[in-house]
Coordinates of C-alpha atoms and ligand atoms in Angstrom, one line a residue:
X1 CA 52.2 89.7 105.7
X2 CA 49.2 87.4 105.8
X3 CA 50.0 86.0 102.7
X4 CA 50.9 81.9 102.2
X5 CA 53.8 82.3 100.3
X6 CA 55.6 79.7 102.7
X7 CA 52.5 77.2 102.6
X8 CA 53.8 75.2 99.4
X9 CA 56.8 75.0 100.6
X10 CA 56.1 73.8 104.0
X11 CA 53.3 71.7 102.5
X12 CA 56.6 69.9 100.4
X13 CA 59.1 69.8 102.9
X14 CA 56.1 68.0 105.7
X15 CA 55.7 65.5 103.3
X16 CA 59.0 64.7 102.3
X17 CA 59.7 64.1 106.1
X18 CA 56.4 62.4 106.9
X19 CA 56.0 65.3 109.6
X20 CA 53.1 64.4 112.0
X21 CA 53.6 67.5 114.5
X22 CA 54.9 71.1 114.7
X23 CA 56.6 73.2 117.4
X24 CA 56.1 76.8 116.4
X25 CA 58.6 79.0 118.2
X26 CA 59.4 82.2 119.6
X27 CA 62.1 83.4 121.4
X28 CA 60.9 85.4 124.3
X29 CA 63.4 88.5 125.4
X30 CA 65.2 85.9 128.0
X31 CA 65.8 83.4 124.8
X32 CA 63.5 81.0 126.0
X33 CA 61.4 79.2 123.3
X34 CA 57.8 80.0 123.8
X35 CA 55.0 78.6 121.5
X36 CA 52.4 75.7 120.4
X37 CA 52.4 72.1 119.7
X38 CA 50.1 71.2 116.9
X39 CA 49.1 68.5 114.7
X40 CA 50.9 68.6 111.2
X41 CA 47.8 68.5 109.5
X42 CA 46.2 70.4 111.6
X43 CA 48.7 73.1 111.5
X44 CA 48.8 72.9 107.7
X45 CA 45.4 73.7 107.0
X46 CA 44.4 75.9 109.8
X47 CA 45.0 79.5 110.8
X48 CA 47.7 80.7 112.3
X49 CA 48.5 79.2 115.4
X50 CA 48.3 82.7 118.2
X51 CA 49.8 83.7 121.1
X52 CA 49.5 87.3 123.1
X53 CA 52.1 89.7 122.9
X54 CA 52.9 89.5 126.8
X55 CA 55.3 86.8 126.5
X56 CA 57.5 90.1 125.9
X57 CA 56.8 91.3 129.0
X58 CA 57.1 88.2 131.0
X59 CA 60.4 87.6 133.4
X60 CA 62.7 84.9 133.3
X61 CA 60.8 83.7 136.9
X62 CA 57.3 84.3 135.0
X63 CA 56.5 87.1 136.4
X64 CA 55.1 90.8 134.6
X65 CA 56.5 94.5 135.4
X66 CA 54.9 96.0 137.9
X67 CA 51.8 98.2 137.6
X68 CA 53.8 101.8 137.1
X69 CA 55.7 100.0 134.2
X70 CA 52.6 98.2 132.1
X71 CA 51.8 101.5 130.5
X72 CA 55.1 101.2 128.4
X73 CA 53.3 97.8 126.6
X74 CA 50.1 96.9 125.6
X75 CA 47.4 96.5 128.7
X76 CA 45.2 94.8 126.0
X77 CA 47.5 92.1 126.0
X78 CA 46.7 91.9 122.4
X79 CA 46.9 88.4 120.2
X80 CA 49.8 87.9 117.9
X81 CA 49.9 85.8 114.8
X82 CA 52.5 83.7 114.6
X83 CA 54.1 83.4 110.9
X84 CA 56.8 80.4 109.5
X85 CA 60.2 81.7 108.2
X86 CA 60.5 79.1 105.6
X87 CA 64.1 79.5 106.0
X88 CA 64.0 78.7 109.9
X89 CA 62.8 75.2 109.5
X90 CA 64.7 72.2 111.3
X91 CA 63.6 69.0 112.2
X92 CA 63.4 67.7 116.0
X93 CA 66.1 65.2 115.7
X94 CA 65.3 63.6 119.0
X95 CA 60.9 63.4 119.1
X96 CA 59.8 60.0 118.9
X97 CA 57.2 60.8 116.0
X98 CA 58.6 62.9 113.2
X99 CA 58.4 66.5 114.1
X100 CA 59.5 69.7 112.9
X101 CA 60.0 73.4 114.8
X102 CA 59.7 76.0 113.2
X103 CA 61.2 79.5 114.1
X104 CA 58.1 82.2 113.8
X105 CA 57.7 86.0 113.7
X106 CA 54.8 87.9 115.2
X107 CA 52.4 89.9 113.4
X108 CA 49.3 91.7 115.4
X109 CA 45.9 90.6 113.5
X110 CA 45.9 94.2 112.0
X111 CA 49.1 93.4 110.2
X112 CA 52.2 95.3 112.0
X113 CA 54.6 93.7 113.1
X114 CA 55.0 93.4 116.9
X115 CA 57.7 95.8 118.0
X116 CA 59.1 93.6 120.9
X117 CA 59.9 90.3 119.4
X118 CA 63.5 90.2 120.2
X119 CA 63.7 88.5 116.5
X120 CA 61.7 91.6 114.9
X121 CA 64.4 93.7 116.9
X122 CA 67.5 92.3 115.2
X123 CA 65.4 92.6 111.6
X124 CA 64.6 95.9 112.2
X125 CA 68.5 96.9 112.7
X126 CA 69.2 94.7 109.5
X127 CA 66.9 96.9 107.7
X128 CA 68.7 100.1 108.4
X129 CA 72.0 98.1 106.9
X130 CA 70.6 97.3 104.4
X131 CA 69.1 100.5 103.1
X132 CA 72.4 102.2 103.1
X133 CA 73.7 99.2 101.1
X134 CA 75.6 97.1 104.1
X135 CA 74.9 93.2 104.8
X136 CA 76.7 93.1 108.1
X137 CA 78.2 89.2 108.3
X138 CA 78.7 87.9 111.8
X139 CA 80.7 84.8 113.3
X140 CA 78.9 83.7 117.1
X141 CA 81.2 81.8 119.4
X142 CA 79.3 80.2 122.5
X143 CA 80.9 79.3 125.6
X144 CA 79.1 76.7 127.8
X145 CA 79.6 74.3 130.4
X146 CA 78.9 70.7 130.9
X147 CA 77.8 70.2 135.0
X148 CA 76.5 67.2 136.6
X149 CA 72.8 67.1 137.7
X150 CA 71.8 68.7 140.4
X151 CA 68.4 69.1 142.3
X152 CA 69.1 72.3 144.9
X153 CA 69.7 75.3 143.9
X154 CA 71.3 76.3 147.1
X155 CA 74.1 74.0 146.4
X156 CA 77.0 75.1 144.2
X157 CA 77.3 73.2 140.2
X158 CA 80.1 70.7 139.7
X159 CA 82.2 69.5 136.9
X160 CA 80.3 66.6 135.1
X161 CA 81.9 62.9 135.7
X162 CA 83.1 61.8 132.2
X163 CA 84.1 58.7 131.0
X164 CA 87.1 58.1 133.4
X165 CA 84.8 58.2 135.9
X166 CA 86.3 61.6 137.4
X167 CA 85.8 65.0 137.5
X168 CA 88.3 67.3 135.9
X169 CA 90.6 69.1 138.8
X170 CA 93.0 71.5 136.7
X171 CA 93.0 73.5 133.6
X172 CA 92.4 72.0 130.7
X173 CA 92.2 74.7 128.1
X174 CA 92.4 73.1 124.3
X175 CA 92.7 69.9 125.1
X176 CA 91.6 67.3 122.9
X177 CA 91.6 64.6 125.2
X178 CA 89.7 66.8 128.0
X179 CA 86.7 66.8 125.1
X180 CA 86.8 63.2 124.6
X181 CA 86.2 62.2 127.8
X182 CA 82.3 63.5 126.1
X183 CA 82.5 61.6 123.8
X184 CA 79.3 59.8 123.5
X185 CA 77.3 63.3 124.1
X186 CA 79.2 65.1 121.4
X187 CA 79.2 62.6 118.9
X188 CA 75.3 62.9 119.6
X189 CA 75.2 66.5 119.4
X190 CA 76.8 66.6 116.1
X191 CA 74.8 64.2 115.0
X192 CA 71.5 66.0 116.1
X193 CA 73.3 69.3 114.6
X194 CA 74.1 67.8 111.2
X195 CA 70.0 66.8 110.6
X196 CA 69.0 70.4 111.9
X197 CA 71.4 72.0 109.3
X198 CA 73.6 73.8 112.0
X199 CA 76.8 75.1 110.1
X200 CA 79.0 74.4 113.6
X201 CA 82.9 75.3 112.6
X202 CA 85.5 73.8 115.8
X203 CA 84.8 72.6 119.0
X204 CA 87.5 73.1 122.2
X205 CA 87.4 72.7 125.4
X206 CA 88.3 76.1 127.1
X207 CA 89.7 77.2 130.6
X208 CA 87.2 76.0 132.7
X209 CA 86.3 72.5 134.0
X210 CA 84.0 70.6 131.7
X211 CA 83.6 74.0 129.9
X212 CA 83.5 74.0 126.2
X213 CA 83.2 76.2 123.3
X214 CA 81.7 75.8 119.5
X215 CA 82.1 78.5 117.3
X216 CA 79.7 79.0 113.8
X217 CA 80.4 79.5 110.1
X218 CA 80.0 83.0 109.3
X219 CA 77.1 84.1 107.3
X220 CA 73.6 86.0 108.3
X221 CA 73.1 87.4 111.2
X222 CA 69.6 86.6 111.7
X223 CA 70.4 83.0 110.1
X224 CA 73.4 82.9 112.6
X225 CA 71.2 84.1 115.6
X226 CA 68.5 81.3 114.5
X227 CA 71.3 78.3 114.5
X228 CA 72.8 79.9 118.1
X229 CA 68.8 79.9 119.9
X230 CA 68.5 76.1 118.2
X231 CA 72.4 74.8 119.3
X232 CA 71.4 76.1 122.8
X233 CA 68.4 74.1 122.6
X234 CA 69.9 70.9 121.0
X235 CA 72.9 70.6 123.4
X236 CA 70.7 71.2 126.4
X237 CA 68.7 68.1 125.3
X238 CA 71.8 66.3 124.4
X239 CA 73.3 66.5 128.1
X240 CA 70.0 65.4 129.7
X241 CA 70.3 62.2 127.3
X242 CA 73.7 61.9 128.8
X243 CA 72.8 62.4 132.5
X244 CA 74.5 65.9 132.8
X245 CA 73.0 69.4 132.1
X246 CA 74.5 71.8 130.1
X247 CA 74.7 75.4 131.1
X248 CA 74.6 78.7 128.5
X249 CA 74.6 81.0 132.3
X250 CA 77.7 83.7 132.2
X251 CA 78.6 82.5 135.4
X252 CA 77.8 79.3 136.8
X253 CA 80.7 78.3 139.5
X254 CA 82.5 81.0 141.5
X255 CA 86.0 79.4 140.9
X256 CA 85.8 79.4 137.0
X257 CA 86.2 81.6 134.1
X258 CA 82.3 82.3 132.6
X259 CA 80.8 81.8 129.6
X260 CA 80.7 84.3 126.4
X261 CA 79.1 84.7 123.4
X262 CA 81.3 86.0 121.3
X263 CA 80.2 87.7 117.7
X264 CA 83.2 88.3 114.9
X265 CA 81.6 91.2 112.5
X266 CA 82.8 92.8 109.0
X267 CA 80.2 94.2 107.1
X268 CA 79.9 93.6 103.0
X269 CA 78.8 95.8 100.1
X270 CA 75.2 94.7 99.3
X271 CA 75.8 95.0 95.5
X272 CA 79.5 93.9 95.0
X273 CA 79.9 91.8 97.7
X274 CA 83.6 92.4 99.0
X275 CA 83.9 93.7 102.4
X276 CA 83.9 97.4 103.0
X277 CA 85.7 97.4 106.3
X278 CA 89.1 97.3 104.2
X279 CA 90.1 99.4 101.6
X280 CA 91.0 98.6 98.1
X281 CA 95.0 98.7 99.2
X282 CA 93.9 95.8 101.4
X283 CA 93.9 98.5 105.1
X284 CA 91.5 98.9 107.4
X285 CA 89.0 101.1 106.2
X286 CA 86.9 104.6 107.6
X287 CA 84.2 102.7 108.3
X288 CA 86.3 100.2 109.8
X289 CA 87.3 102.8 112.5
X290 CA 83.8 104.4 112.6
X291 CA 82.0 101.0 113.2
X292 CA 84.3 100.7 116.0
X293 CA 83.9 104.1 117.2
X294 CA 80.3 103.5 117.5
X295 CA 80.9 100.3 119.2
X296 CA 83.5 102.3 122.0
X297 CA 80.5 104.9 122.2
X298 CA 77.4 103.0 122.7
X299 CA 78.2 99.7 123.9
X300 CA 78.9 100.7 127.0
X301 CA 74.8 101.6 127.0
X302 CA 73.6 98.5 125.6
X303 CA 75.2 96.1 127.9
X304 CA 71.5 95.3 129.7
X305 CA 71.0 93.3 125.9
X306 CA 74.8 91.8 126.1
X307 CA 74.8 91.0 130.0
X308 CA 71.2 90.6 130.9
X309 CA 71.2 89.0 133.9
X310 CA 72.3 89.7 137.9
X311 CA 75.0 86.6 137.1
X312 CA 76.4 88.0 133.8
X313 CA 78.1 90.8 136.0
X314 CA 80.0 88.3 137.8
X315 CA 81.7 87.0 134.8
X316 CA 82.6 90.5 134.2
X317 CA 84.5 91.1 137.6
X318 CA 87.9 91.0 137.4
X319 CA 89.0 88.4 139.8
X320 CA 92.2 85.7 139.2
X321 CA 89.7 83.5 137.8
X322 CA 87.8 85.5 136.0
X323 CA 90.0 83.9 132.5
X324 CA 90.2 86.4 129.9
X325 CA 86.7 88.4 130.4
X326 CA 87.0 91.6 128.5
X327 CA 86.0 94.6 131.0
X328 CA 86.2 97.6 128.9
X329 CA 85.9 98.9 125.4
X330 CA 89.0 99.5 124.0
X331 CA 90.1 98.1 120.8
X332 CA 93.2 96.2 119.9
X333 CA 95.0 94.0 116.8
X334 CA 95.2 90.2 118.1
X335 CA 95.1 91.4 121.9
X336 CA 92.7 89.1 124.4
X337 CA 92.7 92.2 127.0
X338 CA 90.3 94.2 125.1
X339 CA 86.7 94.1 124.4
X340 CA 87.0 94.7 120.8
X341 CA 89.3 92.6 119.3
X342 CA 90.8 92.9 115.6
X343 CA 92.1 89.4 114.8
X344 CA 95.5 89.8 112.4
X345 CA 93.7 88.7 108.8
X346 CA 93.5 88.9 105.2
X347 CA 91.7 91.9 103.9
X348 CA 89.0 90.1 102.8
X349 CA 88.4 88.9 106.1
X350 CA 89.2 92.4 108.2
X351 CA 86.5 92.0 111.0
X352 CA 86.3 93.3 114.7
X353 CA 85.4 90.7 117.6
X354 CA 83.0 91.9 120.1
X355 CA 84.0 90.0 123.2
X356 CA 81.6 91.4 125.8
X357 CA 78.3 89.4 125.6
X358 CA 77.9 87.0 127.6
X359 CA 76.5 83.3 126.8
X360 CA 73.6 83.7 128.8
X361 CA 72.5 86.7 126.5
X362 CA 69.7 86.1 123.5
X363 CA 71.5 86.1 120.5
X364 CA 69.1 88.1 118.4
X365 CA 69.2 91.1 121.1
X366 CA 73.4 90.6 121.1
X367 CA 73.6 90.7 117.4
X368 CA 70.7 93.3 117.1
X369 CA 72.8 95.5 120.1
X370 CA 76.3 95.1 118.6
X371 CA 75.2 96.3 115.2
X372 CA 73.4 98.9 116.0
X373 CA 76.3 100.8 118.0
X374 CA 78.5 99.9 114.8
X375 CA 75.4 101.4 113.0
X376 CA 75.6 104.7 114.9
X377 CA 79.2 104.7 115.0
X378 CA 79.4 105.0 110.7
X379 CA 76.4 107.1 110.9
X380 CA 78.3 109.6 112.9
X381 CA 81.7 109.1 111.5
X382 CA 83.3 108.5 115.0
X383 CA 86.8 108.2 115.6
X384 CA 87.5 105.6 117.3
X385 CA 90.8 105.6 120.6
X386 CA 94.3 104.7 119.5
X387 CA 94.2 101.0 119.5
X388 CA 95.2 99.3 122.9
X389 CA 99.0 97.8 123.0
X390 CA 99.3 95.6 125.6
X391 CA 97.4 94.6 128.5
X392 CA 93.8 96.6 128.8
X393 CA 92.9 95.3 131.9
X394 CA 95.3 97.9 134.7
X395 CA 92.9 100.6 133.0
X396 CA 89.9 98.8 135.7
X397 CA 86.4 98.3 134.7
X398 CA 84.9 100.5 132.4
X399 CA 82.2 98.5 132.5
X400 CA 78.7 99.1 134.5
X401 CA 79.2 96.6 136.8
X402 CA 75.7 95.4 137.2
X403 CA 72.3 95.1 135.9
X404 CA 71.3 98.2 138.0
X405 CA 73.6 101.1 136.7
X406 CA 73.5 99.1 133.0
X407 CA 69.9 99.6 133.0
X408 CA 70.4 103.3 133.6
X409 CA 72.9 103.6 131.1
X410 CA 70.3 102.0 128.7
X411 CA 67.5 104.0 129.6
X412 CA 68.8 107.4 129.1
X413 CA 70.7 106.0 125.6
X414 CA 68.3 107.9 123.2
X415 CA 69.9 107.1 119.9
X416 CA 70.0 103.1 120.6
X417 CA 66.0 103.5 121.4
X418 CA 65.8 104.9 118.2
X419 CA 67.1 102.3 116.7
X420 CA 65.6 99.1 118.7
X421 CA 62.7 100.9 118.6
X422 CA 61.1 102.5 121.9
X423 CA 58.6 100.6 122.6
X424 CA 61.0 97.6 123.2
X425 CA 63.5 99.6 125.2
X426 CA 61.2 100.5 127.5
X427 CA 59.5 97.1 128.1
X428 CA 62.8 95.6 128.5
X429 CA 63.9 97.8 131.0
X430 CA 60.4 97.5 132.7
X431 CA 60.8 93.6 132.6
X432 CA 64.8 93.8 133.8
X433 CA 64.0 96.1 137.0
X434 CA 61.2 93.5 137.7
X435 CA 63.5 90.5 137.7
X436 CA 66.2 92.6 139.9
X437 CA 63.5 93.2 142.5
X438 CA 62.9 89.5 142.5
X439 CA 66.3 88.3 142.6
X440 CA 66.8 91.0 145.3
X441 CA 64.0 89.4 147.3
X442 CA 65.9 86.1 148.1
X443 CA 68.4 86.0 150.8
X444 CA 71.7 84.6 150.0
X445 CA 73.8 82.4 151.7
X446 CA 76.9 84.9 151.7
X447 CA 74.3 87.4 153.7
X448 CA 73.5 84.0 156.3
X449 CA 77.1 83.3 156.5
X450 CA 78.5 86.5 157.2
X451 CA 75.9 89.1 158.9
X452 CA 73.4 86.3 161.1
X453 CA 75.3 86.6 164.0
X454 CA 77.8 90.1 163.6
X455 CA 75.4 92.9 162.9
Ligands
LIG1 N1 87.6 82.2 124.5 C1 88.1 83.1 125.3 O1 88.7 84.0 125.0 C2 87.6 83.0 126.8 C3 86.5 84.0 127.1 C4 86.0 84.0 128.5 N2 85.6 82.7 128.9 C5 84.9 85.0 128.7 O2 84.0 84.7 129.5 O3 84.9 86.1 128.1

C-alpha cells in the first residue's frame, strides 16, 4: 500500500481549490476524529503524516486499559502510516483559509494494515461480501438533538431556544414548522453539506424536543459510514455557529425518546447488480431470511459496537418515554415494535431495517457489526422466527441491558471475532471495561439524593 496512486489526484483536486492546509483523519473506536494539521504543500510533498496505533486503545475520557488488558494490543505502541482515500476527500466548508480533510486508513511501516482501525474493521467485513459476490447497500438514518449550551455537567440538557424565542414544551413529531423554528442553522448545514458532497435524503423533526432526524441516500457502506462520521462533525460545528450544541448521545435528557442510528440493508449481486434478497417472482428471498436469521442470532452479541456507551442502555429501557426504541430482535413487515424491521417495498428495494444502534455508536463499527451477523446468518443458512404481528414490546427486553453483560455477550461470541478480527475484539473490550470502571468511579446525583441520609 505505499504506493502514490492518489498523489496526482490530490495534487489536482489541491490546486483546483487553492488548498493551503490539510486535516488528515481517523476515526478512533469512540468516532472521534483523531489526526494532524499540516501545510498543503507541506503535506503534498512529504511523507506520510504518522500517528501510533494507541489511539485504538484510548477511552473516550483519554484514558488506556489497564495493565492485565495491554497484552491484547501492541505494548510497542507502534507508528502508523496514515494513507488518503482519494474517494474520502471534502473540503472544510467553515476554515477561514481553504482547507481540506481528508479521511485516512492506517498502514504499520512494514505494510499490514492495522487490525483496529474501526474503518479497516468495516473493510475487512466488505471483503468477505464481496468474495462471495455480495455488495451489501445500506441506508443510515441519524437521530440527534439540538440543546442549548450548557457549561455543567451536573445539570440536566435543555431544549434549544429557537426563533420564537421559546423552548418547545410538547411533542412535535414531523412537524415542519417545529424545524423551521432552525432555520438559520439548517439552511447553514445544508449549505456546508452540499460543498462536502453529503448525499442527505429528508430532514424531520422527531418525537423529542428540538430532536431531529436526517436520513442518507443509499449507496456504499463504507462511503455511507464516511458521509455519517463527516455530518456528525458538520452539524456539531453548525450548532456552535448558532449558539446551541448538537448532541449524536443515545440518551441525552431523561424525559425524551433517544437518539438512533438507524441502517436500512439489502444486499446486491456483484456482477448483475439486482438485489438478491428477492427472488425473481419479486418474494423475499433465502438469503433474505438467512441474513436475518444471522441478524436474530448474533446481534444480540454485538450490541457493545451498536450501544457502546453506559447512556446507550438508557435509550434502550422501556419506560413511557422511551418513543419507539426497539428492545429485542424479532423481525416484522412495516411494524415499529421490532428491531428488525422489513418496510412494505418494491422487490427491487426488499431490505431489512436494523433499528437497534444507537446514534451515539461509530458508524463504521455499526455497519461493520450489522453485516457481519447478516454475514454469518447466510453463511449458516439460519432460519430466521415467524415474523412478529403486532406489538413486540409485551415479549420484555431481550436485550443486554447494559454495557456490562453486552460486553460478556461479545467476549465469548467466537464467530463475530472471527470476523472483526481478534485482535480488535479484544482491545475493544479491554478499552469498554476501562471506560465502565471510570464512569463507575463518579458518584451520581441519584446515589446523593436518595442513599446520603437513609442507609
Ligand atoms: N424514528 C423512529 O422510529 C424513532 C426511533 C427512536 N428515537 C429510537 O431511539 O430508536
Amino acid at each position: 500500500m505505499s504506493n502514490r496512486q492518489e498523489q496526482p489526484l490530490l495534487n489536482d483536486w489541491f490546486e483546483k481549490h487553492g488548498i493551503t492546509e490539510v486535516e488528515c483523519l481517523v476515526s478512533d473506536l469512540t468516532g472521534i476524529l483523531k489526526g494532524k494539521i499540516m501545510p498543503a504543500g507541506k503535506y503534498l510533498k512529504g511523507g506520510r503524516p504518522r500517528l501510533p496505533d494507541s489511539i485504538f486503545i484510548q477511552t473516550v475520557t483519554g484514558g488506556y486499559p489497564d495493565d492485565e488488558d495491554i497484552r491484547f494490543w501492541n505494548p510497542a505502541e507502534r507508528d502508523m502510516e496514515l494513507v488518503p482515500d482519494p474517494s474520502a476527500i471534502y473540503p472544510v466548508p467553515w476554515a477561514e483559509d481553504p482547507t481540506v480533510q481528508i479521511i485516512h486508513d492506517c498502514f504499520y511501516l512494514t505494510g499490514e494494515p492495522v487490525e483496529l482501525a474501526p474503518r479497516y474493521v468495516l473493510k475487512r467485513v466488505l471483503d468477505l461480501y464481496a468474495a462471495r459476490g455480495w455488495r451489501p447497500v445500506v441506508a443510515p438514518e441519524v437521530e440527534f438533538y439540538l440543546v442549548k449550551t450548557n457549561t455543567d455537567s451536573d445539570y440536566p440538557l435543555e431544549p434549544p431556544v429557537g426563533r420564537s424565542g421559546r423552548q418547545e414544551s410538547s411533542r412535535q413529531s414531523f412537524s415542519i414548522d417545529a424545524v423551521n423554528e432552525f432555520d438559520p442553522l439548517f439552511e447553514e448545514m445544508y449549505d456546508y453539506c452540499d460543498a462536502m458532497n453529503l448525499d442527505l435524503d429528508t430532514l424531520i423533526h422527531e418525537e423529542g424536543a428540538g430532536q431531529m432526524e436526517v436520513n442518507f441516500q443509499h449507496g456504499d457502506p463504507l462511503a455511507l459510514a464516511d458521509q455519517v462520521v463527516m455530518f456528525k462533525r458538520t452539524l456539531r460545528e453548525t450548532a456552535l455557529r448558532h449558539g446551541m450544541y448538537a448532541t449524536f448521545m443515545a440518551k441525552p435528557m431523561a424525559g425524551e425518546p433517544g437518539s438512533s442510528m438507524h441502517i436500512h440493508q439489502s444486499l446486491l449481486d456483484s456482477k448483475e447488480g439486482h438485489n438478491v434478497f428477492a427472488d425473481e417472482d419479486g418474494q423475499p428471498s433465502r438469503l433474505f431470511h438467512a441474513f436475518i436469521g444471522g441478524q436474530q442470532r448474533y446481534l444480540p452479541s454485538v450490541m457493545p459496537l451498536l450501544a457502546p456507551n453506559v447512556n446507550s442502555y438508557r435509550r434502550l429501557m422501556r419506560t413511557e418515554t422511551s418513543g419507539s426504541a426497539p428492545i429485542n430482535v424479532e423481525w416484522g413487515m412495516d411494524n415499529r415494535t421490532v428491531g428488525l424491521r422489513v418496510p412494505v417495498s418494491t422487490p427491487e428495494a426488499t431490505r431489512v431495517e436494523n433499528r437497534l444502534a444507537g446514534a451515539d455508536a461509530n458508524p463504521y463499527l455499526v455497519m461493520a457489526a450489522s453485516l457481519a451477523c447478516g454475514y454469518l446468518g447466510m453463511l449458516g443458512r439460519l432460519e430466521p422466527r415467524p415474523p412478529m404481528v403486532g406489538s413486540a414490546w409485551s415479549g420484555g427486553n431481550k436485550l443486554p441491558d447494559d454495557i456490562g453483560p453486552a460486553l460478556d455477550m461479545l467476549h465469548d461470541c467466537q464467530p463475530l471475532a472471527d470476523i472483526l478480527g481478534e485482535r480488535f475484539v479484544n482491545s475493544y473490550l479491554a478499552v469498554k471495561r476501562a471506560e465502565h470502571r471510570a464512569y463507575f468511579q463518579v458518584i451520581s446525583s441519584w446515589e446523593r439524593e436518595h442513599l446520603l441520609l437513609r442507609v
